[in-house]
Amino acid sequence: MRSPLAIEAIAPQWYDPPPVPDVRAQRMALTRRQLTRYTVSLGLAAWLPHRLRSSREGGRLPLVTPTSLSDTITRQVTEILNASPQDDTQLLVPTYLGNDQRRYYGQGTPEDLTLHHRFYLGSGISIVGGTSYTWSGAGWTGQPTLLRDRGRLYLVIGAYDHQLRKIDLETQEEVWTYRFDDILKGTATIYIDETASEENQIVILQGSRLGVTNSLASAFVPSFRAVSFRTGQELWRMNIRRTDSYSRDTDSSPLYLGNHTIFNPGENSIGYFINSRVEERRPYQGFFVPEIYKELQLYEAEDVPLYQGNLVAESSPARWGDRLYLASGGGRIYGIDIPSQEIVWRFRAGGDLNGTISIAQDGKLFSTVDRERIPGHGGAYKLDPSKPDPDCVDWFLPTGNVRFAEWEGGITGSVALNDQYRAPNTPPLFATNAIDGHLYIGSQTQVTGDKVPGPFQQNQYDTPMIIFKDRIGASISTPIFTDGNRLISAGYNGVHLFQLNYDLASPDSPQALEGGQGQFYRISVEKIASFNRGGSFEATPVVWDGLVYICSRDGWMYCLG
């Protein structure tokens, strides 16, 4: 990402898991309550299609949308689980973009964007280029994480006032704060360490900038830390060592991989495999540090003179089976084999890669590109990681080369996918916000038939069918799909709520998208609400029980609905 000055200059001074989770891909340990939820979901998923088929009139299959299927499953599973014991820990939205594939954004249908309440996050100092600046609220990526523990719902958020917070959403009160040495930009990851003591079993992993009293030359820069969710006490801190990158911050949201292992990249462009067991930490200079199993360099020697220090790895890893996929700041995407902890796949995307990869239900990758150090356009790729570079490109979406602050175009946020929020026979969609001021919604699988040049202008690629393009203003936030066929998009001009409407169509209708079982749909999109009282929004929202939680650069976190 470009200098934080670009951000500061324009900013004013606050359960249910996915309907049918991909257990093989996610490899997440299930609590007793989660296992019950998953089992009930499978049962309802098998029962509902029969109910829908039996309700057809005149032999015509009814329109099946996320409203009639996904929301029905969500509602009925919630009703069943509300009667079950509330003493389990449920990791609801435990990491950036919700799950290992980075495509789960919470539950419930937001009806509006009316302000319900707001929570003051405050301001803090950070140093850029030797000058101190005041940063307020929370920005990119800044998505709250959610979990339920001992019957209560909690939100965890890191902010620009240097504080990590645990907030009780029932009382809207702060439970504890933990102070870092600098501002917090990334989103927390929460996992369960079953080998730890009861008070330390729920672990929050959070990164920060390098520290207002530190420099690139400092011996120890602990910008990645583990904090006990229940007590708010530090469990360990980890040094992000100096490399060819000009940063020692940590923006990424790590993944818990099972087998007592965490994976997290630092902005030094090193990927770390780390021992997740709290009890196996060791003392160091008055603190505790974790065991590092292995380090992987996430850039190549030829990238160093081209990127001149901007080799910063800011994105979060995504997982598909036994592979991790990560976009690195040096314009490369890496596939990492988890058992061997080795890089086994590479793609040179070009540009500056800040957005986190999202992975669709078919295992395809969606990655974004900032326009930097490339002659062509930035935009978004769809990639097939079973193929080598450059044959792996399924399509490329170019966005406008529009200067905004210090950006020159492209996409800084991530691509949102509707996989968790659509009925099985409706079309798979993607959405993304761009620096050129547009929200793009398109087909994951269908292309226009035209060819477009890639970022290097050396290869011609297919380009996806776009069903909706709306000027929302420049944005580095990631949009999110929700239940009820809705989408939330935020940016420097506010927060917007869109409704997606599905109509049956013939295969030869303009912009007809294929669903399943031979059905085609035309999808229309309408803006139904906006909220612009909160200044600039760079963070990604999350939804829970129909309420939208999103942080602003004005110092507040807002609850809308």
Coordinates of C-alpha atoms in Angstrom, one line a residue:
M1 CA 0.0 0.0 0.0
R2 CA 1.1 3.5 -0.6
S3 CA 2.2 5.8 2.3
P4 CA -0.3 6.2 5.1
L5 CA -0.1 9.9 4.4
A6 CA -2.4 9.3 1.5
I7 CA -5.0 8.0 3.9
E8 CA -4.5 10.6 6.6
A9 CA -4.7 13.5 4.2
I10 CA -8.4 12.9 3.3
A11 CA -9.7 11.6 6.7
P12 CA -11.7 13.7 9.2
Q13 CA -10.7 13.7 13.0
W14 CA -16.5 5.0 16.8
Y15 CA -24.9 -16.8 15.0
D16 CA -24.7 -18.5 12.6
P17 CA -21.8 -19.9 10.6
P18 CA -22.1 -20.2 6.9
P19 CA -25.3 -22.2 5.9
V20 CA -23.3 -25.2 4.7
P21 CA -19.7 -24.8 5.7
D22 CA -16.9 -26.4 3.7
V23 CA -15.5 -28.4 6.6
R24 CA -12.7 -30.0 4.5
A25 CA -11.4 -26.7 3.4
Q26 CA -11.8 -24.8 6.6
R27 CA -10.3 -27.4 9.0
M28 CA -11.8 -25.6 11.9
A29 CA -12.4 -27.4 15.2
L30 CA -16.1 -27.5 16.1
T31 CA -17.5 -27.0 19.5
R32 CA -20.4 -29.1 20.6
R33 CA -22.7 -26.3 19.8
Q34 CA -21.1 -25.7 16.3
L35 CA -21.4 -29.5 15.6
T36 CA -25.0 -29.4 16.5
R37 CA -25.5 -26.4 14.2
Y38 CA -23.7 -28.0 11.3
T39 CA -25.7 -31.2 11.6
V40 CA -29.0 -29.4 11.8
S41 CA -28.0 -27.3 8.8
L42 CA -27.3 -30.4 6.7
G43 CA -30.7 -31.9 7.7
L44 CA -32.5 -28.7 6.8
A45 CA -30.6 -28.3 3.5
A46 CA -31.8 -31.8 2.5
W47 CA -35.4 -31.1 3.6
L48 CA -35.9 -27.7 2.2
P49 CA -35.5 -28.4 -1.5
H50 CA -38.2 -31.0 -1.3
R51 CA -40.5 -28.5 0.4
L52 CA -39.7 -25.9 -2.3
R53 CA -40.4 -28.5 -5.1
S54 CA -43.7 -29.5 -3.5
S55 CA -44.8 -25.9 -3.4
R56 CA -44.6 -25.2 -7.2
E57 CA -47.7 -24.3 -9.0
G58 CA -48.7 -25.4 -12.5
G59 CA -45.5 -27.5 -12.7
R60 CA -43.3 -24.3 -12.8
L61 CA -40.4 -24.3 -10.4
P62 CA -40.5 -21.3 -8.1
L63 CA -37.7 -18.8 -8.0
V64 CA -35.2 -19.9 -5.4
T65 CA -33.1 -17.1 -4.0
P66 CA -31.0 -16.7 -0.8
T67 CA -34.1 -15.2 0.7
S68 CA -36.1 -18.4 0.3
L69 CA -33.3 -20.9 1.1
S70 CA -30.3 -19.5 2.9
D71 CA -32.3 -17.3 5.2
T72 CA -34.8 -20.1 6.0
I73 CA -32.0 -22.4 7.0
T74 CA -30.4 -19.6 9.1
R75 CA -33.6 -18.8 10.9
Q76 CA -34.6 -22.4 11.7
V77 CA -31.1 -23.4 12.8
T78 CA -31.0 -20.3 15.1
E79 CA -34.4 -21.2 16.6
I80 CA -33.2 -24.7 17.4
L81 CA -29.9 -23.6 18.9
N82 CA -31.5 -20.8 21.0
A83 CA -32.9 -23.6 23.1
S84 CA -29.5 -25.3 23.5
P85 CA -27.0 -24.6 26.3
Q86 CA -25.2 -21.3 26.1
D87 CA -22.0 -22.2 27.9
D88 CA -20.0 -23.1 24.8
T89 CA -17.6 -20.7 23.0
Q90 CA -18.6 -20.0 19.4
L91 CA -16.2 -18.3 17.0
L92 CA -18.8 -16.5 15.0
V93 CA -16.7 -14.1 12.8
P94 CA -13.2 -15.0 14.1
T95 CA -11.0 -13.4 11.5
Y96 CA -10.9 -11.0 8.6
L97 CA -13.7 -11.8 6.1
G98 CA -15.0 -14.4 8.4
N99 CA -13.4 -17.8 7.5
D100 CA -10.4 -19.5 6.0
Q101 CA -11.7 -18.8 2.5
R102 CA -12.3 -15.1 3.4
R103 CA -15.9 -15.1 2.2
Y104 CA -18.2 -15.1 5.3
Y105 CA -19.4 -11.7 6.5
G106 CA -21.9 -12.5 9.3
Q107 CA -25.6 -13.2 9.5
G108 CA -29.0 -11.5 9.2
T109 CA -30.6 -9.1 6.7
P110 CA -29.9 -5.4 7.3
E111 CA -33.2 -3.5 6.8
D112 CA -31.8 0.0 6.7
L113 CA -28.8 2.1 7.7
T114 CA -30.4 4.0 10.5
L115 CA -28.0 4.8 13.3
H116 CA -28.7 2.6 16.4
H117 CA -25.7 3.6 18.5
R118 CA -22.0 4.4 18.2
F119 CA -18.9 3.6 20.3
Y120 CA -16.0 6.1 20.6
L121 CA -12.7 4.6 19.6
G122 CA -10.6 7.8 20.0
S123 CA -7.3 8.8 18.3
G124 CA -3.6 8.0 18.5
I125 CA -0.3 9.1 17.2
S126 CA 1.8 7.3 14.6
I127 CA 5.0 8.4 12.9
V128 CA 5.3 8.5 9.1
G129 CA 8.6 9.6 7.5
G130 CA 9.8 11.0 10.8
T131 CA 6.7 13.2 11.4
S132 CA 3.9 12.5 13.9
Y133 CA 0.3 12.4 12.7
T134 CA -2.9 11.9 14.6
W135 CA -5.1 9.0 13.4
S136 CA -8.7 8.7 14.5
G137 CA -11.1 5.8 14.7
A138 CA -10.2 2.7 12.6
G139 CA -9.4 2.2 9.0
W140 CA -8.2 -0.4 6.5
T141 CA -8.9 -3.3 7.1
G142 CA -10.5 -2.6 10.5
Q143 CA -13.3 -5.2 10.5
P144 CA -14.6 -6.2 13.9
T145 CA -14.5 -9.9 14.9
L146 CA -17.4 -11.5 16.8
L147 CA -17.7 -14.5 19.2
R148 CA -20.0 -15.8 21.9
D149 CA -18.6 -16.9 25.2
R150 CA -20.4 -18.2 28.2
G151 CA -23.8 -17.1 26.8
R152 CA -22.8 -13.5 25.9
L153 CA -22.0 -11.9 22.5
Y154 CA -18.7 -9.9 22.2
L155 CA -17.0 -7.8 19.6
V156 CA -13.3 -7.4 19.4
I157 CA -11.8 -4.4 17.6
G158 CA -8.3 -2.8 17.3
A159 CA -8.2 0.9 16.6
Y160 CA -6.0 3.9 15.9
D161 CA -5.8 4.9 19.6
H162 CA -3.3 2.0 20.1
Q163 CA -6.0 -0.1 21.9
L164 CA -7.4 -3.5 21.4
R165 CA -10.9 -3.7 22.9
K166 CA -13.4 -6.4 24.0
I167 CA -16.9 -5.0 23.9
D168 CA -20.1 -6.6 25.4
L169 CA -22.7 -6.1 22.6
E170 CA -25.6 -6.5 25.0
T171 CA -24.5 -3.7 27.3
Q172 CA -22.4 -1.8 24.7
E173 CA -19.7 -1.5 27.4
E174 CA -16.0 -2.0 27.2
V175 CA -14.9 -5.1 29.1
W176 CA -11.1 -4.5 28.8
T177 CA -8.5 -2.7 26.7
Y178 CA -5.0 -3.7 25.9
R179 CA -2.5 -1.1 24.7
F180 CA 0.0 -1.6 21.8
D181 CA 3.0 0.6 21.0
D182 CA 1.4 2.1 17.9
I183 CA -1.9 2.2 15.9
L184 CA -3.7 -1.0 15.0
K185 CA -4.8 -1.3 11.3
G186 CA -5.5 -5.0 10.7
T187 CA -8.3 -7.2 11.9
A188 CA -7.9 -9.6 14.8
T189 CA -8.0 -13.4 14.5
I190 CA -9.4 -15.5 17.4
Y191 CA -8.7 -19.2 18.0
I192 CA -9.0 -21.7 20.7
D193 CA -6.0 -23.3 22.4
E194 CA -7.4 -26.3 24.1
T195 CA -4.0 -27.0 25.8
A196 CA -4.0 -23.7 27.7
S197 CA -5.5 -22.9 31.0
E198 CA -9.3 -22.1 31.0
E199 CA -8.7 -18.3 31.3
N200 CA -6.2 -18.4 28.4
Q201 CA -7.9 -20.8 26.0
I202 CA -9.4 -18.2 23.8
V203 CA -6.6 -16.3 22.1
I204 CA -6.7 -13.1 20.1
L205 CA -3.9 -12.5 17.6
Q206 CA -3.5 -8.8 16.6
G207 CA -0.9 -6.8 14.7
S208 CA 0.1 -3.1 14.9
R209 CA 2.5 -0.6 13.3
L210 CA 6.1 -1.0 14.4
G211 CA 5.8 1.4 17.5
V212 CA 6.2 5.1 17.9
T213 CA 9.5 4.7 19.7
N214 CA 10.9 2.1 17.3
S215 CA 12.5 2.4 13.9
L216 CA 13.5 0.0 11.1
A217 CA 16.9 -0.4 12.9
S218 CA 15.4 -1.3 16.3
A219 CA 16.6 -4.7 17.6
F220 CA 13.2 -5.9 18.7
V221 CA 9.9 -4.8 17.1
P222 CA 7.0 -6.8 18.6
S223 CA 4.3 -5.7 16.2
F224 CA 2.5 -9.1 16.4
R225 CA 1.0 -10.2 19.7
A226 CA -1.3 -12.7 21.4
V227 CA -3.8 -11.5 24.0
S228 CA -6.1 -13.5 26.3
F229 CA -9.7 -12.9 25.3
R230 CA -11.1 -13.6 28.7
T231 CA -8.5 -11.5 30.8
G232 CA -7.1 -9.0 28.3
Q233 CA -3.6 -9.9 29.4
E234 CA -0.7 -10.3 27.0
L235 CA 0.3 -13.9 26.3
W236 CA 3.3 -13.3 24.0
R237 CA 4.8 -10.9 21.6
M238 CA 6.8 -11.6 18.5
N239 CA 9.6 -9.7 16.8
I240 CA 9.1 -8.8 13.1
R241 CA 12.7 -8.8 12.0
R242 CA 14.2 -6.4 9.5
T243 CA 14.4 -7.5 5.8
D244 CA 14.6 -5.8 2.4
S245 CA 11.1 -4.4 3.0
Y246 CA 10.8 -0.9 4.4
S247 CA 8.2 -2.0 7.0
R248 CA 8.1 -4.1 10.2
D249 CA 4.4 -3.5 10.9
T250 CA 1.8 -6.3 11.0
D251 CA -1.5 -5.7 9.1
S252 CA -2.4 -9.3 8.3
S253 CA -5.1 -11.4 10.0
P254 CA -3.4 -14.8 10.6
L255 CA -5.0 -18.2 10.3
Y256 CA -5.1 -21.0 12.8
L257 CA -4.2 -24.1 10.8
G258 CA -4.8 -26.9 13.4
N259 CA -2.0 -29.2 14.5
H260 CA -0.9 -26.4 17.0
T261 CA 0.1 -24.1 14.2
I262 CA -0.6 -20.5 13.2
F263 CA 0.5 -18.9 9.9
N264 CA 1.0 -15.1 9.7
P265 CA 2.9 -12.8 7.3
G266 CA 4.6 -9.7 8.6
E267 CA 5.0 -6.6 6.6
N268 CA 8.7 -7.5 6.4
S269 CA 7.3 -10.0 3.8
I270 CA 8.2 -13.0 5.8
G271 CA 5.6 -15.7 6.4
Y272 CA 5.8 -17.3 9.8
F273 CA 4.6 -20.8 10.9
I274 CA 4.2 -20.4 14.7
N275 CA 3.5 -22.7 17.6
S276 CA -0.1 -21.9 18.8
R277 CA 0.3 -23.5 22.2
V278 CA 0.4 -20.7 24.8
E279 CA 2.0 -23.0 27.4
E280 CA 5.1 -23.5 25.2
R281 CA 6.0 -19.9 24.9
R282 CA 9.4 -18.9 26.4
P283 CA 10.6 -15.9 28.4
Y284 CA 12.6 -13.2 26.6
Q285 CA 13.7 -9.8 27.9
G286 CA 10.9 -9.6 30.4
F287 CA 8.2 -10.8 28.0
F288 CA 7.1 -14.1 26.5
V289 CA 7.8 -15.0 22.8
P290 CA 6.3 -17.9 20.8
E291 CA 8.2 -20.7 19.0
I292 CA 8.6 -20.1 15.3
Y293 CA 8.6 -23.3 13.4
K294 CA 9.6 -21.9 10.0
E295 CA 10.0 -18.7 8.0
L296 CA 9.2 -18.2 4.3
Q297 CA 10.5 -15.3 2.2
L298 CA 7.6 -13.8 0.3
Y299 CA 9.5 -12.0 -2.4
E300 CA 12.1 -12.7 -5.0
A301 CA 15.6 -11.2 -5.4
E302 CA 14.6 -9.5 -8.7
D303 CA 11.8 -7.7 -6.9
V304 CA 14.1 -5.7 -4.6
P305 CA 15.4 -3.2 -7.1
L306 CA 12.0 -2.8 -8.8
Y307 CA 10.0 -2.2 -5.6
Q308 CA 12.7 -0.4 -3.7
G309 CA 11.6 -1.5 -0.3
N310 CA 7.8 -1.6 -1.0
L311 CA 7.8 -5.4 -0.6
V312 CA 5.3 -5.1 2.1
A313 CA 3.0 -8.1 2.7
E314 CA -0.2 -6.5 4.0
S315 CA -2.8 -9.1 3.0
S316 CA -4.1 -12.0 5.0
P317 CA -3.6 -15.7 4.0
A318 CA -6.5 -17.7 2.7
R319 CA -6.8 -21.5 2.9
W320 CA -8.1 -24.2 0.5
G321 CA -7.5 -27.7 1.7
D322 CA -3.8 -28.1 2.5
R323 CA -2.8 -25.0 0.6
L324 CA -2.4 -21.4 1.7
Y325 CA -2.7 -18.5 -0.8
L326 CA -1.2 -15.1 -0.1
A327 CA -0.8 -11.9 -2.1
S328 CA 2.5 -10.2 -1.4
G329 CA 3.4 -6.6 -1.8
G330 CA 6.1 -7.4 -4.5
G331 CA 3.3 -8.1 -7.0
R332 CA 3.4 -11.9 -6.5
I333 CA 0.8 -14.5 -5.3
Y334 CA 2.1 -17.5 -3.5
G335 CA 0.6 -21.0 -2.9
I336 CA 2.1 -22.6 0.2
D337 CA 1.8 -26.3 1.0
I338 CA 0.9 -26.6 4.6
P339 CA 2.3 -30.1 5.4
S340 CA 5.8 -29.3 4.0
Q341 CA 5.6 -25.6 4.8
E342 CA 7.0 -24.8 1.3
I343 CA 6.1 -22.5 -1.6
V344 CA 4.7 -24.7 -4.4
W345 CA 2.9 -22.2 -6.7
R346 CA 3.7 -18.7 -7.9
F347 CA 1.9 -16.1 -10.0
R348 CA 3.3 -12.8 -11.0
A349 CA 0.3 -10.5 -10.8
G350 CA 2.1 -7.2 -11.0
G351 CA 1.2 -3.9 -9.2
D352 CA 1.0 -3.5 -5.5
L353 CA -1.0 -6.3 -3.9
N354 CA -2.8 -5.3 -0.7
G355 CA -6.1 -7.1 -1.0
T356 CA -6.7 -10.4 0.7
I357 CA -7.4 -13.4 -1.6
S358 CA -10.9 -14.8 -1.4
I359 CA -11.5 -18.4 -2.5
A360 CA -14.8 -19.5 -4.2
Q361 CA -16.6 -22.8 -3.6
D362 CA -14.8 -24.3 -6.7
G363 CA -11.4 -23.4 -5.3
K364 CA -10.7 -20.5 -7.7
L365 CA -8.9 -17.5 -6.3
F366 CA -10.0 -13.8 -6.5
S367 CA -7.2 -11.3 -6.1
T368 CA -7.0 -7.5 -6.5
V369 CA -4.3 -5.3 -7.9
D370 CA -3.4 -1.7 -7.1
R371 CA -2.0 0.3 -10.1
E372 CA 1.6 0.7 -9.2
R373 CA 4.7 -0.1 -11.2
I374 CA 2.6 -1.4 -14.1
P375 CA 2.0 0.2 -17.5
G376 CA -1.6 -1.0 -17.7
H377 CA -4.7 -1.1 -15.4
G378 CA -5.1 -2.4 -11.9
G379 CA -8.2 -4.4 -11.1
A380 CA -9.2 -7.9 -10.1
Y381 CA -8.0 -11.4 -11.2
K382 CA -9.8 -14.8 -11.1
L383 CA -7.2 -17.5 -11.0
D384 CA -7.1 -21.3 -11.3
P385 CA -4.2 -22.4 -9.0
S386 CA -4.2 -25.9 -10.6
K387 CA -2.5 -24.2 -13.6
P388 CA 0.9 -22.5 -13.9
D389 CA 1.5 -18.8 -14.5
P390 CA 0.2 -17.4 -16.9
D391 CA -2.3 -20.1 -17.9
C392 CA -3.9 -19.8 -14.5
V393 CA -5.8 -16.6 -15.3
D394 CA -9.5 -17.3 -15.9
W395 CA -10.3 -13.6 -16.3
F396 CA -9.1 -10.1 -15.5
L397 CA -11.3 -7.0 -14.6
P398 CA -9.5 -3.7 -15.4
T399 CA -10.7 -0.7 -13.5
G400 CA -10.1 3.0 -14.3
N401 CA -6.8 4.7 -14.0
V402 CA -8.1 7.5 -11.8
R403 CA -5.8 9.3 -9.4
F404 CA -7.2 9.7 -5.9
A405 CA -4.9 11.0 -3.1
E406 CA -1.7 9.0 -3.8
W407 CA -3.4 6.1 -5.6
E408 CA -3.3 5.9 -9.3
G409 CA -6.2 3.4 -9.8
G410 CA -6.8 -0.3 -9.3
I411 CA -8.3 -2.0 -6.2
T412 CA -6.9 -1.9 -2.6
G413 CA -9.6 -3.9 -0.9
S414 CA -10.6 -7.4 -1.6
V415 CA -13.2 -9.2 -3.7
A416 CA -16.4 -10.2 -1.9
L417 CA -18.2 -13.5 -3.0
N418 CA -21.8 -14.4 -2.5
D419 CA -21.1 -18.1 -2.1
Q420 CA -22.3 -18.3 1.6
Y421 CA -25.4 -16.2 0.8
R422 CA -26.9 -17.6 -2.4
A423 CA -29.3 -20.6 -2.9
P424 CA -27.6 -23.5 -4.7
N425 CA -29.2 -22.9 -8.0
T426 CA -28.6 -19.1 -8.2
P427 CA -25.6 -17.5 -9.9
P428 CA -22.3 -17.0 -8.1
L429 CA -21.5 -13.3 -7.9
F430 CA -18.5 -11.2 -6.9
A431 CA -18.3 -7.5 -5.8
T432 CA -15.5 -5.1 -5.3
N433 CA -14.9 -1.4 -4.7
A434 CA -12.3 0.5 -6.7
I435 CA -10.2 3.6 -6.5
D436 CA -11.9 4.8 -9.6
G437 CA -15.0 5.5 -7.5
H438 CA -17.2 2.5 -8.6
L439 CA -18.7 -0.5 -7.0
Y440 CA -18.6 -3.4 -9.4
I441 CA -20.9 -6.5 -9.2
G442 CA -20.4 -9.3 -11.7
S443 CA -20.5 -13.0 -12.5
Q444 CA -17.8 -15.2 -11.0
T445 CA -18.1 -17.6 -13.9
Q446 CA -19.4 -15.9 -17.1
V447 CA -17.2 -13.7 -19.4
T448 CA -18.2 -11.2 -22.0
G449 CA -16.4 -12.8 -25.0
D450 CA -14.1 -9.7 -25.2
K451 CA -10.4 -9.7 -24.4
V452 CA -8.6 -7.1 -22.3
P453 CA -4.9 -6.5 -21.7
G454 CA -3.5 -7.5 -18.3
P455 CA -1.6 -5.2 -16.0
F456 CA 1.7 -5.7 -17.9
Q457 CA -0.1 -5.3 -21.2
Q458 CA 1.7 -8.5 -22.4
N459 CA -1.2 -10.9 -22.3
Q460 CA -4.9 -10.7 -23.4
Y461 CA -7.4 -12.1 -20.9
D462 CA -11.2 -12.8 -20.8
T463 CA -13.1 -10.3 -18.7
P464 CA -16.2 -11.0 -16.5
M465 CA -19.7 -10.0 -17.2
I466 CA -20.6 -6.9 -15.0
I467 CA -24.2 -6.7 -14.1
F468 CA -24.0 -3.5 -12.0
K469 CA -21.6 -0.6 -11.8
D470 CA -22.4 2.3 -9.5
R471 CA -20.5 5.4 -8.6
I472 CA -20.1 5.4 -4.8
G473 CA -16.9 7.4 -4.7
A474 CA -13.4 6.2 -4.1
S475 CA -13.0 3.3 -1.7
I476 CA -10.4 1.0 -0.3
S477 CA -13.0 -0.9 1.8
T478 CA -14.2 -4.4 0.9
P479 CA -18.0 -4.7 0.3
I480 CA -19.9 -7.6 1.9
F481 CA -22.9 -9.7 0.8
T482 CA -25.6 -10.4 3.4
D483 CA -28.6 -12.6 3.9
G484 CA -31.7 -11.3 2.0
N485 CA -29.9 -10.8 -1.3
R486 CA -28.3 -7.6 0.0
L487 CA -24.9 -6.0 -0.2
I488 CA -23.1 -3.3 1.8
S489 CA -20.5 -1.0 0.3
A490 CA -18.6 1.7 2.1
G491 CA -16.1 4.3 1.1
Y492 CA -15.0 7.9 1.5
N493 CA -18.5 9.1 0.7
G494 CA -20.4 7.0 3.2
V495 CA -22.0 3.6 3.6
H496 CA -24.6 2.2 1.1
L497 CA -27.1 -0.7 1.2
F498 CA -28.1 -2.4 -2.1
Q499 CA -30.9 -4.9 -2.8
L500 CA -30.3 -7.6 -5.5
N501 CA -33.5 -8.7 -7.2
Y502 CA -33.6 -12.0 -9.1
D503 CA -35.9 -12.7 -12.1
L504 CA -36.1 -15.8 -14.2
A505 CA -34.8 -15.2 -17.8
S506 CA -34.2 -17.1 -21.0
P507 CA -30.6 -18.1 -21.9
D508 CA -30.5 -15.5 -24.7
S509 CA -31.6 -12.6 -22.6
P510 CA -29.1 -9.7 -22.3
Q511 CA -26.9 -10.3 -19.2
A512 CA -28.7 -13.5 -18.3
L513 CA -26.7 -15.4 -15.7
E514 CA -26.7 -19.2 -15.4
G515 CA -27.7 -20.6 -12.1
G516 CA -28.3 -24.4 -11.8
Q517 CA -30.6 -27.1 -13.3
G518 CA -30.8 -25.1 -16.6
Q519 CA -32.2 -22.0 -15.0
F520 CA -31.1 -18.5 -16.0
Y521 CA -31.6 -15.2 -14.1
R522 CA -31.5 -11.5 -14.7
I523 CA -30.3 -9.6 -11.6
S524 CA -31.2 -6.0 -11.0
V525 CA -29.6 -3.9 -8.2
E526 CA -31.1 -0.9 -6.4
K527 CA -29.7 1.3 -3.7
I528 CA -32.1 1.3 -0.8
A529 CA -30.3 3.2 1.9
S530 CA -27.2 5.3 2.6
F531 CA -25.4 6.6 5.7
N532 CA -23.0 9.5 5.4
R533 CA -22.8 11.1 8.8
G534 CA -19.7 9.3 9.8
G535 CA -17.0 10.9 7.7
S536 CA -14.6 8.6 5.8
F537 CA -15.0 4.8 5.8
E538 CA -12.0 2.7 4.9
A539 CA -12.8 -0.3 7.1
T540 CA -14.8 -3.4 6.1
P541 CA -18.2 -3.8 7.8
V542 CA -19.6 -7.0 9.5
V543 CA -23.2 -7.9 10.0
W544 CA -24.8 -9.7 13.0
D545 CA -28.5 -10.3 13.4
G546 CA -29.1 -7.7 10.8
L547 CA -27.1 -5.0 12.5
V548 CA -24.1 -3.5 10.6
Y549 CA -20.9 -2.7 12.6
I550 CA -18.4 -0.5 10.8
C551 CA -15.5 1.8 11.9
S552 CA -14.9 5.3 10.6
R553 CA -12.0 7.6 10.5
D554 CA -13.9 10.1 12.5
G555 CA -13.1 8.3 15.8
W556 CA -16.2 6.2 16.1
M557 CA -17.5 2.7 15.4
Y558 CA -21.1 2.8 14.2
C559 CA -24.0 0.3 14.6
L560 CA -26.5 0.7 11.7
G561 CA -29.7 -1.2 10.8

